[in-house]
Amino acid sequence: MMYILLPFMAKKLWVAIRTDVNNLTFSMLYIIVSDPDVEVLVQWDQQTFLSLVASLFGAPLDVTSENFLSLFKGALYFGMEMVLLKCRTWLTDAVSASRTPLVQLNDLFSIWEFGSEIVNYLRELCTSYLAKNFIWAISCNSFVNAPHDLLLSTIKRPELTVDSEKQLCDALLAWVTANKEQCTEDVCVNLLKEIRMSLLPLWFTAGKNTRGSFLSTCCSDTFYGANFLLKQPSACCMDALADGDLLNLRIRLSEFTQRVDLSSCLQIKPAILLLSMLPLSDIFEPVLRKRVEKLLMNHEPRNRNAFRISWEICPKLTFEAVHEIDTSNCPMLHLEIAIECFSKSFPSLKTLKATNHLEFRTTKLFQLVKRCPLLCDVDLTVDVSPVIPTRVSVLSSFGSSGSGGSSLAASWSYISGPFPSNITKLTLEGRNDVTDFDLRSISDICVSLTYLSIKGCASVSDAAISSLICKCLKLTSIVACDTLFGQQSIIALCSPNASCDDVVEDTGKRSNLQMLHIGGCKGINVNSFSKLMCQAYLLKSLCLRESEGVDDGLFSFVGSSLEVLDVSNTKVSAGAVAHVISRNTGLKCLKARGCHNLLQQQSRNGGGNFQSKNLYSALGKCCRLDEVSVGWGFSYLNLEALKASVSLLKTIEVGLGGSLGQDGLKFLPVVCPSLESVALYFQVISDQLIMNLLDSLRNLKSFAMCHCLGEISSSSFSVSMPNLRKLRLERVAPWLNNDDLINLSQNCSNLIELSLLGCRHLNSESQKIISSGWPGLISIHLEECGEVTSNGVMSLFDCYALEDILLRHNGSGIQKGFIGDAVVKLPMLRKMSLDICDAKHKDFDIPEFDDRHFLSHVKIARCKLQRCSFDLQHVRAPRLPVHMETLVLAWDSKRLTRTLVKERV
């Protein structure tokens, strides 16, 4: 032991240094303070002590997240003011940095706990840092170790940055769950009461409000208020708000906010946007507060004048960092009004996601472009109509205009002429109200377009699509599935400067095309498509489902960058797919379900002898797959061949013609432990196999079994699956009764989508079990499920976040006015499928155009009675319902279209 008295220390400070005399290296340092009243033993590591000593002689001091606290403690103890200042400066700069966080989360917790005892400004810096970097913090595994006081003070700060209230709620619930053994109920309540319930998505709030759930228990009063808002969205409920409660309607926005996610929030309306953009001090100003409350109580979304006046006279904040907004599925938020907010308060807005807004007509896209000049990504997707001309036989169709409909030509007058736009990505999926004129106008405005999705836009012609392709020379990605995309568009892609009547010649050109999705498009010439594939060197994603001449195109394909290939329900051969795989080792997704010709050994295109087993062997050697969909010819041996390529597989679908067998189903969770979605069709399966599958795949979020055979009973689903979100059981669980349904709701408590087909033992009481077990459902499909609707439909209305309902052949007790009742009681409802067989009075009332709320599609099937073919000799043989036709009602921004089709859709 060697004792050294250092001259820079106090007289009473002795340093005991245990050294290795031979190597002259420090192994441990102890600081002993001798005083008549106190004795303190402080221990540091050698590197910290050496750094402090070296800094006295001018050596640079490198402060990092890992050594900050030990350096700070040492400098504080020895009274080294320069080191303390350097540490403080580093921490101040680190917490102010807008780049990747410089202070690791565990180090931050240690600094905060030390500061809470000695140095108060450390706590302030740590709290500010955590608030600004909260999104990063909740992604760290150590977030659940955050001290309660730090977490509580963080979420109260105005600079707290989260994408949405749901994101904050999920984080706090994760923390509470991890700390419920150490924390009292009061601690959890104080934390969870900071959540602004009125800003949570409807399905999320409904799902958390289950009996015994932790959030419901801790925040029962808050939940009561939220439920009142949710169940009565049109009621005048602002009178019940106290002065402080108005703050709970403000969206969390700070100068550091980059993304705002309001999707599926029923309560979001223009007045809440206005409230969120007012300075906090102005909210309590009586005149201003009264005006805001009046707008909040006004439930007419089209009252644009009142809102515009209020918006113009109110002081507003500007949030420069916001570049993305998601207002999808917000039925009370009129986007034409919301644009007024976005254009003034979010000047840097680049991405707008606004799916399922029927009232936002495509004509307003140009107004949006003018008001938000930096906008480059716009998503206006709506549900694709079930009436796809290439898939159904249309018997008749009739359209009637709704109130407020207008054409693009009528509203084009405010545009003085073509003006440049920064729009590079435009998604118009499902919008049948988009016409040829609209598409041509878009091509004039969006000259920088690189990505266009018009999937399901049945009203635009091949000529209009080809015209856009010729004008938008930067276009590299086209999603045109189930449209009239055809020969003219192929010609335009082969030669952007070519006329639509030109003959395409193989000139050795290279196309810039990176994505081409043309599944379901029937007007494509095989020769022209093959020539396009000869130029598609850069293609990354190709969808050819339900197309003709796929082999020719694939054998002509010259690219080596393909990541996604969809040839579902085509006549593709194993040789053609293998040809693509051999050149594209980066393939991540292969969809080949419904391809009968994969069984053939010989390809008619000169591919030689190439069996399907060789195809999967080649795939296993070359690629690393994320998603695979297979069918004919796929077996356990193929799964073994794919072993090396599916270790990180997330999604698998095995359809008709594929047979995993018992060995394959046992092997599946072993070789694919990361699976999140599994769909099995026509497989032979057993209870033990299902339990093994569900118990092993703990990340499973979606599970489907359809038309499977084997010894299956209620014990199959005795495994707890808290992560499962979607469940489909079709023709596999005829034994399912109410008791089984209760057990299922307990083991799969977090479902948001449920589909049951052929569960004949269910009855009207099953509705209550479903609504109480899964109140957060957004989709419910019940078909041929006993007598579920024999006494009408009442309990399902308690699942008030439902967006999609299918009720067919479950008992003839559904009231005539069911559709109108549903749109009132289920404010998020968009799609509905019914059958006349279930109508109590053999008919359903259809709501008026302006009364359908958020509803976009209604399908009503009709059956005819047909005598059983197995007993034709007897006059009284049982008569079974056989599908005859389907009436499809589709609302868009302009009209209601009634279409009668032959098929069941």
mmCIF file of C-alpha atoms in Angstrom, residues 78-310:
data_model
loop_
_atom_site.group_PDB
_atom_site.id
_atom_site.type_symbol
_atom_site.label_atom_id
_atom_site.label_comp_id
_atom_site.label_asym_id
_atom_site.label_seq_id
_atom_site.Cartn_x
_atom_site.Cartn_y
_atom_site.Cartn_z
ATOM 1 C CA PHE A 78 -12.301 17.695 -5.544
ATOM 2 C CA GLY A 79 -13.761 21.102 -6.328
ATOM 3 C CA MET A 80 -12.453 21.125 -9.914
ATOM 4 C CA GLU A 81 -14.533 23.972 -11.359
ATOM 5 C CA MET A 82 -13.113 23.744 -14.888
ATOM 6 C CA VAL A 83 -14.009 20.059 -15.167
ATOM 7 C CA LEU A 84 -17.482 20.721 -13.753
ATOM 8 C CA LEU A 85 -18.008 23.456 -16.340
ATOM 9 C CA LYS A 86 -16.805 21.161 -19.136
ATOM 10 C CA CYS A 87 -19.152 18.382 -17.983
ATOM 11 C CA ARG A 88 -22.074 20.771 -17.749
ATOM 12 C CA THR A 89 -21.342 22.211 -21.189
ATOM 13 C CA TRP A 90 -21.126 18.734 -22.699
ATOM 14 C CA LEU A 91 -24.418 17.646 -21.148
ATOM 15 C CA THR A 92 -26.157 20.859 -22.218
ATOM 16 C CA ASP A 93 -24.947 20.395 -25.797
ATOM 17 C CA ALA A 94 -25.877 16.705 -25.737
ATOM 18 C CA VAL A 95 -29.448 17.307 -24.613
ATOM 19 C CA SER A 96 -29.849 20.095 -27.157
ATOM 20 C CA ALA A 97 -28.629 18.040 -30.100
ATOM 21 C CA SER A 98 -31.241 17.287 -32.740
ATOM 22 C CA ARG A 99 -29.297 14.359 -34.178
ATOM 23 C CA THR A 100 -29.033 10.827 -32.786
ATOM 24 C CA PRO A 101 -29.264 10.926 -28.955
ATOM 25 C CA LEU A 102 -25.808 11.209 -27.368
ATOM 26 C CA VAL A 103 -26.741 10.133 -23.841
ATOM 27 C CA GLN A 104 -27.661 6.489 -23.412
ATOM 28 C CA LEU A 105 -30.854 5.816 -21.500
ATOM 29 C CA ASN A 106 -29.359 3.943 -18.524
ATOM 30 C CA ASP A 107 -26.710 6.656 -18.154
ATOM 31 C CA LEU A 108 -29.472 9.271 -18.236
ATOM 32 C CA PHE A 109 -31.324 7.536 -15.390
ATOM 33 C CA SER A 110 -28.140 7.451 -13.282
ATOM 34 C CA ILE A 111 -27.411 11.131 -13.943
ATOM 35 C CA TRP A 112 -30.989 12.076 -13.025
ATOM 36 C CA GLU A 113 -30.928 10.106 -9.767
ATOM 37 C CA PHE A 114 -27.602 11.692 -8.791
ATOM 38 C CA GLY A 115 -28.919 15.134 -9.688
ATOM 39 C CA SER A 116 -32.056 14.625 -7.616
ATOM 40 C CA GLU A 117 -29.860 14.384 -4.519
ATOM 41 C CA ILE A 118 -27.208 17.038 -5.126
ATOM 42 C CA VAL A 119 -27.426 19.148 -8.304
ATOM 43 C CA ASN A 120 -30.890 20.308 -9.371
ATOM 44 C CA TYR A 121 -29.938 21.556 -12.829
ATOM 45 C CA LEU A 122 -28.960 17.995 -13.779
ATOM 46 C CA ARG A 123 -32.552 16.929 -13.225
ATOM 47 C CA GLU A 124 -33.823 19.748 -15.418
ATOM 48 C CA LEU A 125 -31.463 18.837 -18.253
ATOM 49 C CA CYS A 126 -32.305 15.124 -18.011
ATOM 50 C CA THR A 127 -36.056 15.740 -17.999
ATOM 51 C CA SER A 128 -35.841 18.047 -21.002
ATOM 52 C CA TYR A 129 -33.636 15.550 -22.838
ATOM 53 C CA LEU A 130 -36.019 12.643 -22.210
ATOM 54 C CA ALA A 131 -39.046 14.730 -23.268
ATOM 55 C CA LYS A 132 -37.482 15.745 -26.586
ATOM 56 C CA ASN A 133 -36.213 12.224 -27.305
ATOM 57 C CA PHE A 134 -39.177 10.304 -25.929
ATOM 58 C CA ILE A 135 -39.841 8.352 -29.149
ATOM 59 C CA TRP A 136 -36.270 7.087 -29.133
ATOM 60 C CA ALA A 137 -36.406 6.343 -25.408
ATOM 61 C CA ILE A 138 -39.511 4.130 -25.581
ATOM 62 C CA SER A 139 -37.822 2.037 -28.279
ATOM 63 C CA CYS A 140 -35.055 1.086 -25.829
ATOM 64 C CA ASN A 141 -35.396 -2.027 -23.698
ATOM 65 C CA SER A 142 -34.244 -0.115 -20.629
ATOM 66 C CA PHE A 143 -37.149 2.353 -20.808
ATOM 67 C CA VAL A 144 -39.101 0.322 -18.240
ATOM 68 C CA ASN A 145 -36.286 1.066 -15.748
ATOM 69 C CA ALA A 146 -37.042 4.783 -15.794
ATOM 70 C CA PRO A 147 -37.548 6.294 -12.302
ATOM 71 C CA HIS A 148 -41.201 7.136 -11.733
ATOM 72 C CA ASP A 149 -40.566 10.771 -10.788
ATOM 73 C CA LEU A 150 -38.493 11.312 -13.926
ATOM 74 C CA LEU A 151 -41.171 9.756 -16.125
ATOM 75 C CA LEU A 152 -43.996 11.729 -14.536
ATOM 76 C CA SER A 153 -42.183 15.055 -14.813
ATOM 77 C CA THR A 154 -41.206 14.253 -18.418
ATOM 78 C CA ILE A 155 -44.727 13.689 -19.724
ATOM 79 C CA LYS A 156 -45.882 16.927 -18.115
ATOM 80 C CA ARG A 157 -43.343 19.016 -20.005
ATOM 81 C CA PRO A 158 -44.509 21.073 -23.014
ATOM 82 C CA GLU A 159 -41.620 19.829 -25.177
ATOM 83 C CA LEU A 160 -42.700 16.181 -24.842
ATOM 84 C CA THR A 161 -42.469 14.754 -28.340
ATOM 85 C CA VAL A 162 -44.641 11.810 -29.386
ATOM 86 C CA ASP A 163 -46.248 10.905 -32.688
ATOM 87 C CA SER A 164 -49.613 10.227 -31.072
ATOM 88 C CA GLU A 165 -51.372 9.833 -27.753
ATOM 89 C CA LYS A 166 -51.565 6.095 -28.429
ATOM 90 C CA GLN A 167 -47.786 5.943 -28.608
ATOM 91 C CA LEU A 168 -47.568 7.602 -25.209
ATOM 92 C CA CYS A 169 -50.272 5.358 -23.751
ATOM 93 C CA ASP A 170 -48.538 2.183 -24.977
ATOM 94 C CA ALA A 171 -45.266 3.321 -23.426
ATOM 95 C CA LEU A 172 -46.818 4.118 -20.048
ATOM 96 C CA LEU A 173 -48.731 0.840 -19.973
ATOM 97 C CA ALA A 174 -45.496 -1.045 -20.707
ATOM 98 C CA TRP A 175 -43.796 0.790 -17.843
ATOM 99 C CA VAL A 176 -46.681 0.112 -15.438
ATOM 100 C CA THR A 177 -46.775 -3.573 -16.362
ATOM 101 C CA ALA A 178 -43.038 -3.947 -15.768
ATOM 102 C CA ASN A 179 -43.131 -2.055 -12.439
ATOM 103 C CA LYS A 180 -46.479 -3.087 -10.957
ATOM 104 C CA GLU A 181 -44.774 -5.188 -8.283
ATOM 105 C CA GLN A 182 -42.650 -2.273 -7.024
ATOM 106 C CA CYS A 183 -45.119 0.613 -7.459
ATOM 107 C CA THR A 184 -48.220 1.398 -5.472
ATOM 108 C CA GLU A 185 -51.583 1.863 -7.138
ATOM 109 C CA ASP A 186 -51.437 5.619 -6.470
ATOM 110 C CA VAL A 187 -48.161 5.872 -8.368
ATOM 111 C CA CYS A 188 -49.685 4.118 -11.402
ATOM 112 C CA VAL A 189 -52.858 6.198 -11.248
ATOM 113 C CA ASN A 190 -50.932 9.483 -11.173
ATOM 114 C CA LEU A 191 -48.954 8.384 -14.182
ATOM 115 C CA LEU A 192 -51.822 7.070 -16.298
ATOM 116 C CA LYS A 193 -54.058 10.057 -15.589
ATOM 117 C CA GLU A 194 -51.697 12.138 -17.708
ATOM 118 C CA ILE A 195 -52.997 10.317 -20.794
ATOM 119 C CA ARG A 196 -55.406 12.412 -22.844
ATOM 120 C CA MET A 197 -58.073 9.798 -23.420
ATOM 121 C CA SER A 198 -60.057 11.906 -25.859
ATOM 122 C CA LEU A 199 -57.149 11.781 -28.319
ATOM 123 C CA LEU A 200 -56.803 7.984 -28.433
ATOM 124 C CA PRO A 201 -57.928 5.967 -31.478
ATOM 125 C CA LEU A 202 -61.420 4.603 -31.030
ATOM 126 C CA TRP A 203 -60.490 0.917 -31.437
ATOM 127 C CA PHE A 204 -57.594 1.326 -29.004
ATOM 128 C CA THR A 205 -59.717 2.910 -26.294
ATOM 129 C CA ALA A 206 -62.468 0.348 -26.747
ATOM 130 C CA GLY A 207 -60.001 -2.523 -26.513
ATOM 131 C CA LYS A 208 -58.376 -1.213 -23.333
ATOM 132 C CA ASN A 209 -61.716 -0.616 -21.647
ATOM 133 C CA THR A 210 -62.214 -4.251 -20.665
ATOM 134 C CA ARG A 211 -63.235 -5.379 -17.216
ATOM 135 C CA GLY A 212 -60.184 -5.785 -15.031
ATOM 136 C CA SER A 213 -57.774 -4.104 -17.451
ATOM 137 C CA PHE A 214 -55.118 -2.063 -15.681
ATOM 138 C CA LEU A 215 -55.825 1.157 -17.531
ATOM 139 C CA SER A 216 -59.558 0.877 -16.944
ATOM 140 C CA THR A 217 -59.041 0.198 -13.234
ATOM 141 C CA CYS A 218 -56.651 3.074 -12.677
ATOM 142 C CA CYS A 219 -58.504 5.648 -14.767
ATOM 143 C CA SER A 220 -62.167 4.762 -14.399
ATOM 144 C CA ASP A 221 -63.310 8.392 -14.232
ATOM 145 C CA THR A 222 -61.319 9.363 -17.285
ATOM 146 C CA PHE A 223 -62.585 6.321 -19.156
ATOM 147 C CA TYR A 224 -66.154 7.252 -18.351
ATOM 148 C CA GLY A 225 -65.662 10.620 -19.973
ATOM 149 C CA ALA A 226 -63.912 9.089 -22.971
ATOM 150 C CA ASN A 227 -66.629 6.515 -23.451
ATOM 151 C CA PHE A 228 -69.261 9.239 -23.357
ATOM 152 C CA LEU A 229 -67.438 11.039 -26.146
ATOM 153 C CA LEU A 230 -67.059 7.838 -28.131
ATOM 154 C CA LYS A 231 -70.552 6.440 -27.803
ATOM 155 C CA GLN A 232 -72.225 9.790 -28.382
ATOM 156 C CA PRO A 233 -69.984 11.591 -30.856
ATOM 157 C CA SER A 234 -72.788 13.890 -31.957
ATOM 158 C CA ALA A 235 -73.905 14.807 -28.461
ATOM 159 C CA CYS A 236 -73.239 18.207 -26.963
ATOM 160 C CA CYS A 237 -70.792 17.111 -24.306
ATOM 161 C CA MET A 238 -68.524 20.130 -23.959
ATOM 162 C CA ASP A 239 -70.705 21.575 -21.183
ATOM 163 C CA ALA A 240 -69.302 18.920 -18.875
ATOM 164 C CA LEU A 241 -65.724 20.073 -19.385
ATOM 165 C CA ALA A 242 -64.137 22.044 -16.584
ATOM 166 C CA ASP A 243 -61.598 24.783 -17.275
ATOM 167 C CA GLY A 244 -58.597 22.496 -17.001
ATOM 168 C CA ASP A 245 -60.164 19.701 -19.037
ATOM 169 C CA LEU A 246 -60.028 21.733 -22.228
ATOM 170 C CA LEU A 247 -56.273 21.212 -22.184
ATOM 171 C CA ASN A 248 -56.833 17.473 -22.509
ATOM 172 C CA LEU A 249 -58.268 18.029 -25.986
ATOM 173 C CA ARG A 250 -55.030 19.599 -27.242
ATOM 174 C CA ILE A 251 -52.902 17.460 -29.541
ATOM 175 C CA ARG A 252 -49.357 17.217 -28.187
ATOM 176 C CA LEU A 253 -47.291 19.475 -30.443
ATOM 177 C CA SER A 254 -43.852 20.855 -29.705
ATOM 178 C CA GLU A 255 -41.079 22.527 -31.654
ATOM 179 C CA PHE A 256 -39.465 19.082 -31.971
ATOM 180 C CA THR A 257 -42.541 17.252 -33.299
ATOM 181 C CA GLN A 258 -41.898 15.772 -36.736
ATOM 182 C CA ARG A 259 -44.878 13.445 -37.210
ATOM 183 C CA VAL A 260 -48.525 13.795 -36.152
ATOM 184 C CA ASP A 261 -50.618 10.614 -36.129
ATOM 185 C CA LEU A 262 -54.360 11.180 -35.610
ATOM 186 C CA SER A 263 -55.540 8.060 -37.458
ATOM 187 C CA SER A 264 -58.787 6.406 -36.302
ATOM 188 C CA CYS A 265 -59.501 9.192 -33.802
ATOM 189 C CA LEU A 266 -63.226 9.751 -34.123
ATOM 190 C CA GLN A 267 -63.123 12.835 -31.916
ATOM 191 C CA ILE A 268 -60.667 14.792 -34.064
ATOM 192 C CA LYS A 269 -62.439 17.708 -35.693
ATOM 193 C CA PRO A 270 -61.266 21.080 -37.025
ATOM 194 C CA ALA A 271 -61.927 22.811 -33.712
ATOM 195 C CA ILE A 272 -59.485 20.484 -31.944
ATOM 196 C CA LEU A 273 -56.853 21.341 -34.544
ATOM 197 C CA LEU A 274 -57.458 25.021 -33.868
ATOM 198 C CA LEU A 275 -57.301 24.467 -30.109
ATOM 199 C CA SER A 276 -54.006 22.604 -30.450
ATOM 200 C CA MET A 277 -52.384 25.404 -32.408
ATOM 201 C CA LEU A 278 -53.276 28.224 -30.046
ATOM 202 C CA PRO A 279 -50.642 29.495 -27.600
ATOM 203 C CA LEU A 280 -51.250 27.899 -24.209
ATOM 204 C CA SER A 281 -51.690 31.266 -22.515
ATOM 205 C CA ASP A 282 -54.510 32.230 -24.883
ATOM 206 C CA ILE A 283 -56.688 29.212 -24.112
ATOM 207 C CA PHE A 284 -57.818 30.736 -20.832
ATOM 208 C CA GLU A 285 -58.684 34.096 -22.394
ATOM 209 C CA PRO A 286 -62.499 34.219 -21.941
ATOM 210 C CA VAL A 287 -63.522 35.478 -25.392
ATOM 211 C CA LEU A 288 -61.213 33.120 -27.241
ATOM 212 C CA ARG A 289 -62.152 30.180 -25.062
ATOM 213 C CA LYS A 290 -65.845 30.792 -25.680
ATOM 214 C CA ARG A 291 -65.294 30.839 -29.432
ATOM 215 C CA VAL A 292 -63.321 27.583 -29.349
ATOM 216 C CA GLU A 293 -65.958 25.875 -27.199
ATOM 217 C CA LYS A 294 -68.640 26.959 -29.642
ATOM 218 C CA LEU A 295 -66.712 25.356 -32.495
ATOM 219 C CA LEU A 296 -66.174 22.195 -30.440
ATOM 220 C CA MET A 297 -69.900 21.899 -29.824
ATOM 221 C CA ASN A 298 -70.702 22.440 -33.501
ATOM 222 C CA HIS A 299 -71.052 18.946 -34.982
ATOM 223 C CA GLU A 300 -71.588 20.008 -38.586
ATOM 224 C CA PRO A 301 -68.264 19.294 -40.316
ATOM 225 C CA ARG A 302 -69.178 21.372 -43.353
ATOM 226 C CA ASN A 303 -69.454 24.615 -41.426
ATOM 227 C CA ARG A 304 -66.355 25.989 -43.121
ATOM 228 C CA ASN A 305 -67.217 29.663 -42.835
ATOM 229 C CA ALA A 306 -67.482 29.663 -39.030
ATOM 230 C CA PHE A 307 -64.202 27.811 -38.746
ATOM 231 C CA ARG A 308 -62.406 30.007 -41.267
ATOM 232 C CA ILE A 309 -63.436 33.182 -39.448
ATOM 233 C CA SER A 310 -62.245 31.784 -36.118
#
